[in-house]
mmCIF file of C-alpha atoms in Angstrom:
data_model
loop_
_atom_site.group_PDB
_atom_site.id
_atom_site.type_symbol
_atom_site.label_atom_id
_atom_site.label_comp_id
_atom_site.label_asym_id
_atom_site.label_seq_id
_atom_site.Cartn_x
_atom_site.Cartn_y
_atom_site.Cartn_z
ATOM 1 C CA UNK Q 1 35.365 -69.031 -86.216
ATOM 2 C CA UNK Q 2 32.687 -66.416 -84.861
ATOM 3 C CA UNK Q 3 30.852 -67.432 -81.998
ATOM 4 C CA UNK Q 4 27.143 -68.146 -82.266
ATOM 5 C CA UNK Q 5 24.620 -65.471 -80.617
ATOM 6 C CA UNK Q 6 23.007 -68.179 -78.553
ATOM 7 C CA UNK Q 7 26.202 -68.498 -75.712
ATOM 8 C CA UNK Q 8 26.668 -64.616 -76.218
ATOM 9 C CA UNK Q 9 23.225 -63.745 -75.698
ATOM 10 C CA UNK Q 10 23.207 -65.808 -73.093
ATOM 11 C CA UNK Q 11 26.009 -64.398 -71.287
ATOM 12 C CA UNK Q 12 24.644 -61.181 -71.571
ATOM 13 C CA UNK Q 13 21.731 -62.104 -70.045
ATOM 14 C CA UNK Q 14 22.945 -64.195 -67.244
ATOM 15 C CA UNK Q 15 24.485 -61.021 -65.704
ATOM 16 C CA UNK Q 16 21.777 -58.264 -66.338
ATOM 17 C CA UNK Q 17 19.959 -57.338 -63.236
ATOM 18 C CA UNK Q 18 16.989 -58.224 -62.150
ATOM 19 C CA UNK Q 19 14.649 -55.451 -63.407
ATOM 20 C CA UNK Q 20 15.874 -55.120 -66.878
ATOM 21 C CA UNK Q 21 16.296 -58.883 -67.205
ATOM 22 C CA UNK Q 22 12.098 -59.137 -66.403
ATOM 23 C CA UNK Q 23 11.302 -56.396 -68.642
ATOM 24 C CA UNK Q 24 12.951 -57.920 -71.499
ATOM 25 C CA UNK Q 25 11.691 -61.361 -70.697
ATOM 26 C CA UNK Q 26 8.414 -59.900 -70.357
ATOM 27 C CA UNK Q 27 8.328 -57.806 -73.138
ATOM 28 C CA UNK Q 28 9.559 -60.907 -75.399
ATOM 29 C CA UNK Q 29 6.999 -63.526 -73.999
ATOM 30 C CA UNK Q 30 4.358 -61.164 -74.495
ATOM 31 C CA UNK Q 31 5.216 -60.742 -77.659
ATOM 32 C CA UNK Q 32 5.514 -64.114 -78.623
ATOM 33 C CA UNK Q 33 1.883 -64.975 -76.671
ATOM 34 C CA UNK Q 34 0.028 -62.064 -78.669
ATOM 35 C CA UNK Q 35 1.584 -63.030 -81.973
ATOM 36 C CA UNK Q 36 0.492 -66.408 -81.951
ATOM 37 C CA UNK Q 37 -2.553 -65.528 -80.574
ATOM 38 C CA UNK Q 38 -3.248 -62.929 -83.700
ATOM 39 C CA UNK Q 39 -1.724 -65.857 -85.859
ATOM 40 C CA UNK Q 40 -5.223 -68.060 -85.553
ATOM 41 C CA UNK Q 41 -7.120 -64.445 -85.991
ATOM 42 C CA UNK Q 42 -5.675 -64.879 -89.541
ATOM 43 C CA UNK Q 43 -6.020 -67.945 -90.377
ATOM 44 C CA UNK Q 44 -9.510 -67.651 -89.112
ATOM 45 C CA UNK Q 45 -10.125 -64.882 -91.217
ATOM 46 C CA UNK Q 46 -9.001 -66.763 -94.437
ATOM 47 C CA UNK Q 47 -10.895 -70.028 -93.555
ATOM 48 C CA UNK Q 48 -13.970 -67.798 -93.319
ATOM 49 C CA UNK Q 49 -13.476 -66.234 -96.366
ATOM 50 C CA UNK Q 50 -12.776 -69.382 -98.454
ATOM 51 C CA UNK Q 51 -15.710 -71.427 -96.714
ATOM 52 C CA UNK Q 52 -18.325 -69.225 -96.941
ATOM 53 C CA UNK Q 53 -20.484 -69.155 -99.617
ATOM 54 C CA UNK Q 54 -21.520 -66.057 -101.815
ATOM 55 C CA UNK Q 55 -24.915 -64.820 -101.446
ATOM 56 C CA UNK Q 56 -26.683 -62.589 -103.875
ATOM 57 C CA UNK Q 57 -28.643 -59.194 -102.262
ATOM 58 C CA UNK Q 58 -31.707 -59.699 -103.110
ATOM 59 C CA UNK Q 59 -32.228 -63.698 -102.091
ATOM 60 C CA UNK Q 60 -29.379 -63.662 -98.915
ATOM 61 C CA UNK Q 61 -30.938 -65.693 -95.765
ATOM 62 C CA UNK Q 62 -30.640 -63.550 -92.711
ATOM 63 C CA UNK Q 63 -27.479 -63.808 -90.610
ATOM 64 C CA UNK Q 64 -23.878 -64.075 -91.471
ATOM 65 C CA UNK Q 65 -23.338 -63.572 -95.052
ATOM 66 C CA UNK Q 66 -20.411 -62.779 -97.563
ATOM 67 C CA UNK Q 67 -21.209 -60.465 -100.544
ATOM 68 C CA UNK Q 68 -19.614 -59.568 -103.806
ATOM 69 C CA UNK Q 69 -20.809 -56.144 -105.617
ATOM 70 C CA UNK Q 70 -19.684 -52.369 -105.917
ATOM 71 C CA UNK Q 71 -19.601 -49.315 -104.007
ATOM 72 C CA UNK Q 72 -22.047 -46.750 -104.930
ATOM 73 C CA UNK Q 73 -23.257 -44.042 -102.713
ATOM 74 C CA UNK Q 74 -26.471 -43.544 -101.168
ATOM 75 C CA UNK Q 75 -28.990 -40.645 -102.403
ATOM 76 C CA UNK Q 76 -28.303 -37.870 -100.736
ATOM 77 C CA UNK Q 77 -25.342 -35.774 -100.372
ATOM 78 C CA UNK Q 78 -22.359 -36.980 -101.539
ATOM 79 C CA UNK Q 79 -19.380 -38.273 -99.076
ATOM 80 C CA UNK Q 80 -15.725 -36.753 -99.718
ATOM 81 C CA UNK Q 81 -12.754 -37.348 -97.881
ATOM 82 C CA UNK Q 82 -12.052 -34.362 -95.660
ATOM 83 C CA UNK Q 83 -8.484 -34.106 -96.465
ATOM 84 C CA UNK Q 84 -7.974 -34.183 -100.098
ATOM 85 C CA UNK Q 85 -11.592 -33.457 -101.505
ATOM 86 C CA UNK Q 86 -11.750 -36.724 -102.993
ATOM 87 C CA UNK Q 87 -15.402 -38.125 -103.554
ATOM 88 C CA UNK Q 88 -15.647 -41.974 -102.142
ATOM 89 C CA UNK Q 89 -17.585 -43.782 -99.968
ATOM 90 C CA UNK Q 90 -15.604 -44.057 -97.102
ATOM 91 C CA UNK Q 91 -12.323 -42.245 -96.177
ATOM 92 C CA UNK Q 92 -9.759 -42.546 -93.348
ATOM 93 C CA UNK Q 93 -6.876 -39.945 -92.626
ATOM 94 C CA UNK Q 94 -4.293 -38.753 -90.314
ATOM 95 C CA UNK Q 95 -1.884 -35.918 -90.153
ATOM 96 C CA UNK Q 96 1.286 -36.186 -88.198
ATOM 97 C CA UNK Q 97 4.211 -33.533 -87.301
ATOM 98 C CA UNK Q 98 7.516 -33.755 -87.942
ATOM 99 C CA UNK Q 99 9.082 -32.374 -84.102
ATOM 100 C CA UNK Q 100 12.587 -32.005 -83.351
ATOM 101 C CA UNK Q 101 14.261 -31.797 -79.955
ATOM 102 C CA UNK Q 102 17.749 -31.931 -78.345
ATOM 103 C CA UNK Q 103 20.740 -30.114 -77.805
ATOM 104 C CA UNK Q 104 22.842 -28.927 -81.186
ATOM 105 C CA UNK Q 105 24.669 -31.657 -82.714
ATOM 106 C CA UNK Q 106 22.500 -33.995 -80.873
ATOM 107 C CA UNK Q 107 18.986 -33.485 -82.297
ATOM 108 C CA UNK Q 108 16.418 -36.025 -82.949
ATOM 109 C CA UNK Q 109 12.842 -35.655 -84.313
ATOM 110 C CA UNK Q 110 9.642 -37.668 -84.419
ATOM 111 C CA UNK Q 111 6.087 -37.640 -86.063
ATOM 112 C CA UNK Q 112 3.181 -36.749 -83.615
ATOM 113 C CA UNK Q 113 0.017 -37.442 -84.791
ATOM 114 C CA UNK Q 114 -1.794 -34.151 -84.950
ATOM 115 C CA UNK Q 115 -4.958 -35.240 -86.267
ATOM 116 C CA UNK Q 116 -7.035 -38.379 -87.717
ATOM 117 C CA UNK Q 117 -10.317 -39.673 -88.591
ATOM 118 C CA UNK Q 118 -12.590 -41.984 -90.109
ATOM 119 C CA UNK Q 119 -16.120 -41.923 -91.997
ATOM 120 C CA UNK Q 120 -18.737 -43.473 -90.565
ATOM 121 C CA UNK Q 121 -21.277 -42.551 -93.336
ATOM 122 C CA UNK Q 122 -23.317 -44.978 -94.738
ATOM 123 C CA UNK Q 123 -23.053 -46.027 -97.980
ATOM 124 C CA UNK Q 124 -24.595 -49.084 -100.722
ATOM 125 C CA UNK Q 125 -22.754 -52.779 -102.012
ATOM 126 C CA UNK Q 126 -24.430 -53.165 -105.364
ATOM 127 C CA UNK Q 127 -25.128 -56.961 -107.285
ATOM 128 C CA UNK Q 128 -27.067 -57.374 -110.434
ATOM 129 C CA UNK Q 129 -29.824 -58.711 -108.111
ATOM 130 C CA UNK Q 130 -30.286 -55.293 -106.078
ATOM 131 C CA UNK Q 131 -28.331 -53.267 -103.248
ATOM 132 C CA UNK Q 132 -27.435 -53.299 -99.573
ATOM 133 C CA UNK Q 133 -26.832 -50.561 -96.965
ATOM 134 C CA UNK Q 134 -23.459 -50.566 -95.464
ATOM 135 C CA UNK Q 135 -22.159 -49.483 -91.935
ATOM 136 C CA UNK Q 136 -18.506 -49.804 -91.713
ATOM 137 C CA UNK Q 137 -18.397 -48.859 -88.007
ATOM 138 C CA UNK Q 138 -16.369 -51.591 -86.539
ATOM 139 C CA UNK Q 139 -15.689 -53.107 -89.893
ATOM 140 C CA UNK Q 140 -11.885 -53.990 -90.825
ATOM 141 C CA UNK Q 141 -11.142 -52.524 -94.363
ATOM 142 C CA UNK Q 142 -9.143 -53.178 -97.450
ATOM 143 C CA UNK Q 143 -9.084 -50.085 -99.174
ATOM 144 C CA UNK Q 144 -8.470 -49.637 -102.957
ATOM 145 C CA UNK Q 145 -6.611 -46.425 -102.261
ATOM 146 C CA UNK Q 146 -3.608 -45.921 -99.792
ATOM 147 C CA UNK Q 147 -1.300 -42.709 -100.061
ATOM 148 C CA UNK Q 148 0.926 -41.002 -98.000
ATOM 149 C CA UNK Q 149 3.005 -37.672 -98.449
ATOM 150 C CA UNK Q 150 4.467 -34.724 -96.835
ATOM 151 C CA UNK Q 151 3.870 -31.101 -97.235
ATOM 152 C CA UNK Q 152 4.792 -27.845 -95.726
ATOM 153 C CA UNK Q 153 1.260 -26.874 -94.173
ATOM 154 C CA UNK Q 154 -0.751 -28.411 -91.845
ATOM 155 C CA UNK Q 155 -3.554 -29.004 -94.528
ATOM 156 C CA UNK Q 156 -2.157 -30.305 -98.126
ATOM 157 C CA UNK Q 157 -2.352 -28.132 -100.734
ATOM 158 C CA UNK Q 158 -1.226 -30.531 -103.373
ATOM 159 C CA UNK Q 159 -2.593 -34.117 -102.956
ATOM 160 C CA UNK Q 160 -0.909 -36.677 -105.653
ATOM 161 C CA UNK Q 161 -2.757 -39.660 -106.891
ATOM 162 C CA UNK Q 162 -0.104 -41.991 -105.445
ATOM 163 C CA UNK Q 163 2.085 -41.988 -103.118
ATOM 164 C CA UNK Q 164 5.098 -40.595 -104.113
ATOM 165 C CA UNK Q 165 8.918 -41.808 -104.011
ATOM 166 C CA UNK Q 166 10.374 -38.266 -102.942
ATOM 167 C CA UNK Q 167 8.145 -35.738 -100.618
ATOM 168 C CA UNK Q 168 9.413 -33.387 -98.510
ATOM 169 C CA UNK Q 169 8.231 -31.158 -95.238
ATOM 170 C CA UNK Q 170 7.355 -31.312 -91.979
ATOM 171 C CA UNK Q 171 3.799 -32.892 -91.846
ATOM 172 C CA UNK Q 172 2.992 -36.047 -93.440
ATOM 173 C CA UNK Q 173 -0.272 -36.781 -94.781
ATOM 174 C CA UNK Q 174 -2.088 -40.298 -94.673
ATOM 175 C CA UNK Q 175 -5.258 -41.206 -96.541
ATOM 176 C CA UNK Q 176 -7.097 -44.393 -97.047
ATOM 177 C CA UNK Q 177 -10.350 -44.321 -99.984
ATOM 178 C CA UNK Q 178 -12.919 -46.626 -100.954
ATOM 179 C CA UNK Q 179 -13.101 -44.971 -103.870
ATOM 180 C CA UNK Q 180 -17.262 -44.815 -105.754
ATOM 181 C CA UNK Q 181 -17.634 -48.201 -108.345
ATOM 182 C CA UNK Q 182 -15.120 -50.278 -106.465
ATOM 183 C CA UNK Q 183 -15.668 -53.513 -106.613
ATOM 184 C CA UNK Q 184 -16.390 -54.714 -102.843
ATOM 185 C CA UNK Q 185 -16.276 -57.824 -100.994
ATOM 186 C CA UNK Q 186 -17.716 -58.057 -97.620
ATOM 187 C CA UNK Q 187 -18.413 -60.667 -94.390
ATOM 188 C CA UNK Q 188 -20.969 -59.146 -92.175
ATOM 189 C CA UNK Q 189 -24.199 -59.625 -90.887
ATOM 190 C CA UNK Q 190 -27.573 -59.083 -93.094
ATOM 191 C CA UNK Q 191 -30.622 -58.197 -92.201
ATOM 192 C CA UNK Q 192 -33.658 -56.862 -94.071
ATOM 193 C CA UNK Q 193 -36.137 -54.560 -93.077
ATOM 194 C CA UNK Q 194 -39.083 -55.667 -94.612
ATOM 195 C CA UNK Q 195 -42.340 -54.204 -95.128
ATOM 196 C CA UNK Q 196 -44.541 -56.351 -92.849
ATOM 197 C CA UNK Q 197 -45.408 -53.257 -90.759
ATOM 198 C CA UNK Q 198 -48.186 -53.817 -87.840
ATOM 199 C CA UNK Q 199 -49.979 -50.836 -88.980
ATOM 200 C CA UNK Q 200 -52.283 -49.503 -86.526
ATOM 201 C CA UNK Q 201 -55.261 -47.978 -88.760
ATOM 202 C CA UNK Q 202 -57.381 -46.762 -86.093
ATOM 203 C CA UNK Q 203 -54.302 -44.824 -84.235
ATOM 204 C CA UNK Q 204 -52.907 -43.654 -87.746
ATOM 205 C CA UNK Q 205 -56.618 -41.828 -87.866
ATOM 206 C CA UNK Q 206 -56.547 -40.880 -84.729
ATOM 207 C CA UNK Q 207 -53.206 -39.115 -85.401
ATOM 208 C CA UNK Q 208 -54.013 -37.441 -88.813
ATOM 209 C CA UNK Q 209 -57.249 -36.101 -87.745
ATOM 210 C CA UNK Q 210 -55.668 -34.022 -84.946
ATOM 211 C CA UNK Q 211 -53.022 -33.063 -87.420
ATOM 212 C CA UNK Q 212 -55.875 -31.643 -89.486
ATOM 213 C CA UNK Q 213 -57.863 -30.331 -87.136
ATOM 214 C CA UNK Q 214 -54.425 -27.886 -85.558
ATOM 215 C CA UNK Q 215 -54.797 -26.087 -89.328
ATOM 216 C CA UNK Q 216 -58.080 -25.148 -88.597
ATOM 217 C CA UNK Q 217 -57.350 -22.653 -91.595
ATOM 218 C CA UNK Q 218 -56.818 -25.838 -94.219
ATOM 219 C CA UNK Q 219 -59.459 -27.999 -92.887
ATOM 220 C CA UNK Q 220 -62.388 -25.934 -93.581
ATOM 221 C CA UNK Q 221 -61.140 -24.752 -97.068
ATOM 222 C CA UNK Q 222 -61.544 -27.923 -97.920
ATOM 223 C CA UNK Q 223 -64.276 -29.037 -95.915
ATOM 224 C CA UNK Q 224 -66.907 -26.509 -95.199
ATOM 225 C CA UNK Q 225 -69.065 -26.914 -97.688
ATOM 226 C CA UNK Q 226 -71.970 -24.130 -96.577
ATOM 227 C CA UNK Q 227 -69.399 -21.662 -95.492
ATOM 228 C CA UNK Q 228 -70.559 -21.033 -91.769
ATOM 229 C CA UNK Q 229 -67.575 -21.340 -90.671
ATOM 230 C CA UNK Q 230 -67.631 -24.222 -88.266
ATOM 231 C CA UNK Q 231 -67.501 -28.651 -89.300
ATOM 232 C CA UNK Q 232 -70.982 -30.032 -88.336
ATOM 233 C CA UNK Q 233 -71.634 -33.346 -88.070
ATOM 234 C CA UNK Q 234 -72.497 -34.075 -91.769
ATOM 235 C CA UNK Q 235 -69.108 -32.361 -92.936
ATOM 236 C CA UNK Q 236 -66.347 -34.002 -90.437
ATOM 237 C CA UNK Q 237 -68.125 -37.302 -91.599
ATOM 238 C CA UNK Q 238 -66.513 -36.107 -94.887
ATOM 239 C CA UNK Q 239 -62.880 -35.259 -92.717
ATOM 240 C CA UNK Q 240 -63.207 -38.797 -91.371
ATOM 241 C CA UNK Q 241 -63.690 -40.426 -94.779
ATOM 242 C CA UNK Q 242 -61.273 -38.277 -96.005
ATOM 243 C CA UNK Q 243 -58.435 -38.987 -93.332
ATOM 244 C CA UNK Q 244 -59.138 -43.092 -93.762
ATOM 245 C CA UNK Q 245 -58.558 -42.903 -97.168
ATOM 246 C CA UNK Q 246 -55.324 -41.207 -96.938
ATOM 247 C CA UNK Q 247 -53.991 -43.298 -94.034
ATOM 248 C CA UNK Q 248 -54.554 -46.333 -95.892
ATOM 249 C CA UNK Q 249 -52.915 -45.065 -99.077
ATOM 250 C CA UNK Q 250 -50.396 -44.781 -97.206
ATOM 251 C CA UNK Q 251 -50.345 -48.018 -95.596
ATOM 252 C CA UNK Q 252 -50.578 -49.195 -99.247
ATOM 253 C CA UNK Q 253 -47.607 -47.163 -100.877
ATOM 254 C CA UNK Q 254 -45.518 -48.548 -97.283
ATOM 255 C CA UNK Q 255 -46.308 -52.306 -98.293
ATOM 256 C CA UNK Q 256 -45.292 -51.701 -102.102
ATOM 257 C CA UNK Q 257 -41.793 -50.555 -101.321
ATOM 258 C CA UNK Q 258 -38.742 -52.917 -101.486
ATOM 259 C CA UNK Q 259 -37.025 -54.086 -98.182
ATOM 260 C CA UNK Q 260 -34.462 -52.440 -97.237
ATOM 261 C CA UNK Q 261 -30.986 -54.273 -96.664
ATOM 262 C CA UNK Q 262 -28.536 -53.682 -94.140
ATOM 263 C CA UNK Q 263 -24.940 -55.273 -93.508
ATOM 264 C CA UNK Q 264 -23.231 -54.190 -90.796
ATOM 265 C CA UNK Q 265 -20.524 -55.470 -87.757
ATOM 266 C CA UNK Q 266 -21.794 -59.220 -86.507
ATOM 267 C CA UNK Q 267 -23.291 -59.420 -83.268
ATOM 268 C CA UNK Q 268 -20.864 -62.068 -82.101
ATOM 269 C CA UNK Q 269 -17.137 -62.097 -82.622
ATOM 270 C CA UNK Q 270 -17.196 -62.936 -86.603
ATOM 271 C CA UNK Q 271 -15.446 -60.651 -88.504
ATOM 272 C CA UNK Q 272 -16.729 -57.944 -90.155
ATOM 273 C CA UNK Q 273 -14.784 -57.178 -93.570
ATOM 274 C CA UNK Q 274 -15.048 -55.323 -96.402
ATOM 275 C CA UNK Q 275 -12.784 -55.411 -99.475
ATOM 276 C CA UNK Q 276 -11.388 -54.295 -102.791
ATOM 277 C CA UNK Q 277 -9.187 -57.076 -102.745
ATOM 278 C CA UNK Q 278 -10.782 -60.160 -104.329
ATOM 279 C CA UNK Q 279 -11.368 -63.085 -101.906
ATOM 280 C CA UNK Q 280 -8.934 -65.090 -103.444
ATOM 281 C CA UNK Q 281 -6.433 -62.838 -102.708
ATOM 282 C CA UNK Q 282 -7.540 -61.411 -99.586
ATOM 283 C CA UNK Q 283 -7.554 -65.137 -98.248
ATOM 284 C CA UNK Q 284 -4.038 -65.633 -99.104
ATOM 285 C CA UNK Q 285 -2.624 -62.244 -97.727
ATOM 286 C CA UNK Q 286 -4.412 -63.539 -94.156
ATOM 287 C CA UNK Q 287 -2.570 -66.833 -94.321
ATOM 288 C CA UNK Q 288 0.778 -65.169 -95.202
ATOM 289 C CA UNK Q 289 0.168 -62.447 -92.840
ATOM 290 C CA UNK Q 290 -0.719 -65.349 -90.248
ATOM 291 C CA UNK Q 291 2.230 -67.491 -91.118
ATOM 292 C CA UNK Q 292 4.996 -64.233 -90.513
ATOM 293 C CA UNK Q 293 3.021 -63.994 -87.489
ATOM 294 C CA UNK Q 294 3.847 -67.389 -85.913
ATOM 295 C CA UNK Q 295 7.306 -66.968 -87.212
ATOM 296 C CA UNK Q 296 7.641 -64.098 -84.795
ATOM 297 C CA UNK Q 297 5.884 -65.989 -82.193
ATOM 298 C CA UNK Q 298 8.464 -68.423 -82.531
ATOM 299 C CA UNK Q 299 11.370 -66.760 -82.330
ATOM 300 C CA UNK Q 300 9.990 -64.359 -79.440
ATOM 301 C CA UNK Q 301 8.941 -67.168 -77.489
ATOM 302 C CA UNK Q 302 12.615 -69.216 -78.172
ATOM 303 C CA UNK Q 303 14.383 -65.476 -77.007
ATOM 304 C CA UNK Q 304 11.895 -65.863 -74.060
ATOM 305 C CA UNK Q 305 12.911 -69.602 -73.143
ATOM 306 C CA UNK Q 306 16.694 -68.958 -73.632
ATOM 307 C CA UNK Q 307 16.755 -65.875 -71.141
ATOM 308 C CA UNK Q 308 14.972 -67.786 -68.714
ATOM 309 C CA UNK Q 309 17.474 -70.604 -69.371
ATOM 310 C CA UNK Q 310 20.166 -68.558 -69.121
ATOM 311 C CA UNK Q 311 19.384 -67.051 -65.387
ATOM 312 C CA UNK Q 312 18.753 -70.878 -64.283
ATOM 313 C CA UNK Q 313 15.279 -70.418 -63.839
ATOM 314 C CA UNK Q 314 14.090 -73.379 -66.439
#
């Protein structure tokens, strides 16, 4: 009958010295302390997204939200990924190098990362009810586009729309796309930026009139009515009306425009997500992703117990 690994492991152990016995103990319990620590990150994660409540854009309450909408860019020049061209609204990459070393017959080789990046361009989360400003820096992301291939040159010159089962070469390509009209779900915290501006009329005056008056040029085209060249009393009383009403047009068109919506990484230690994935299903990778987790926490910590058993020290 073959013997069990327990009493064989622990023989091994029991006559390892001391530095590699603490290194693996170490390296176990560690192990088995951050996994079940990450475990409840999980789990958290998936409790928060099946508990919270979805808001709409235009009506959320300031604070920690969770939204459900579409990518779209913002006006303005478009955002493509720098590695295959693609146009998105956020990208992540990474280029790695295929090295070889060793004597003849005896070679090995490994990927070193050459190369990576990530967009931190803004970009929009769209509802029937309006749209949102998104910052992904710090955000964790579920992209809706993941490939990975190899090529011959540093930079790809071929980029496939999946990954493929066969590429060859010795740099490998990563890229990660939230891809334009995704749909998006996202935990982060909303604010608005509303339109209840302090304005300061008398300093917004004060502030166009010396504007005007450093185009000397402009202001008496338009103001020097009997042509002597020089803005008399009777004429900057003109500039001054002049000025006013333009400052508070302006103060007018400010108040008419909609708030402006921003989502971006929580000031405490809430998550900060955004998604292709459907909560549903984002909720139950987390809790399967959380549940492998304590698995390994398990059986790192039981490894951790029996070596320590094993060398009479529990």
């Amino acid at each position: 009958m073959t013997e069990g690994w327990q009493p064989a492991f622990a023989r091994t152990v029991a006559v390892l010295d001391a530095l590699p016995f603490w290194i693996l103990t170490l390296l176990v319990l560690t192990v088995a302390l951050a996994s079940f620590i990450a475990t409840f990150t999980q789990l958290r994660r998936a409790r928060l997204s099946e508990d919270m409540p979805t808001s709409r854009i235009r009506s959320a309450a300031q604070g920690y939200v969770e939204l459900n909408g579409y990518a779209r860019l913002m006006p303005g020049p478009e955002i493509r990924s720098p590695l295959s061209g693609a146009r998105c609204v956020w990208w992540r990459y990474q280029i790695e190098h295929r090295e070889t070393s060793g004597d003849p017959g005896r070679r090995s080789s490994e990927w070193r990362t050459l190369e990576t990046a990530t967009s931190d361009s803004l970009f929009l989360i769209a509802d029937d009810s309006g749209d949102c400003v998104v910052d992904p820096d710090g955000a964790t992301i579920h992209p809706s586009l993941k490939r990975r291939w190899c090529g011959s040159t540093r930079r790809p010159q071929q980029v496939p729309e999946q990954t493929p089962w066969l590429s060859f070469g010795n740099y490998r390509y990563h890229e990660q796309l939230l891809r334009i009209g995704d749909p998006l779900y996202a935990l982060g915290w909303f604010r608005s930026q509303g339109n209840e501006h302090g304005y300061d009329e008398s300093g917004d005056l004060r502030d166009l009139l010396r504007d005007w008056k450093a185009d000397r040029h402009q202001l008496l085209a338009r103001f020097d009515g009997n042509g002597d060249g020089q803005i008399d009393a009777e004429e900057w009383e003109l500039v001054r009306r002049a000025a006013l009403a333009d400052v508070r047009q302006q103060h007018l068109q400010h108040s008419l425009d909609p708030d402006v919506h921003v989502l971006s990484r929580p000031r405490d230690r809430r998550p900060f997500l955004l998604s292709t994935l459907e909560q549903p299903t984002l909720a139950r990778r987390y809790r399967a992703t959380g549940l492998a987790l304590l698995l390994l926490s398990l059986a790192s910590g039981s490894v951790g117990i029996l070596a320590l058993t094993a060398r009479g020290l529990l």
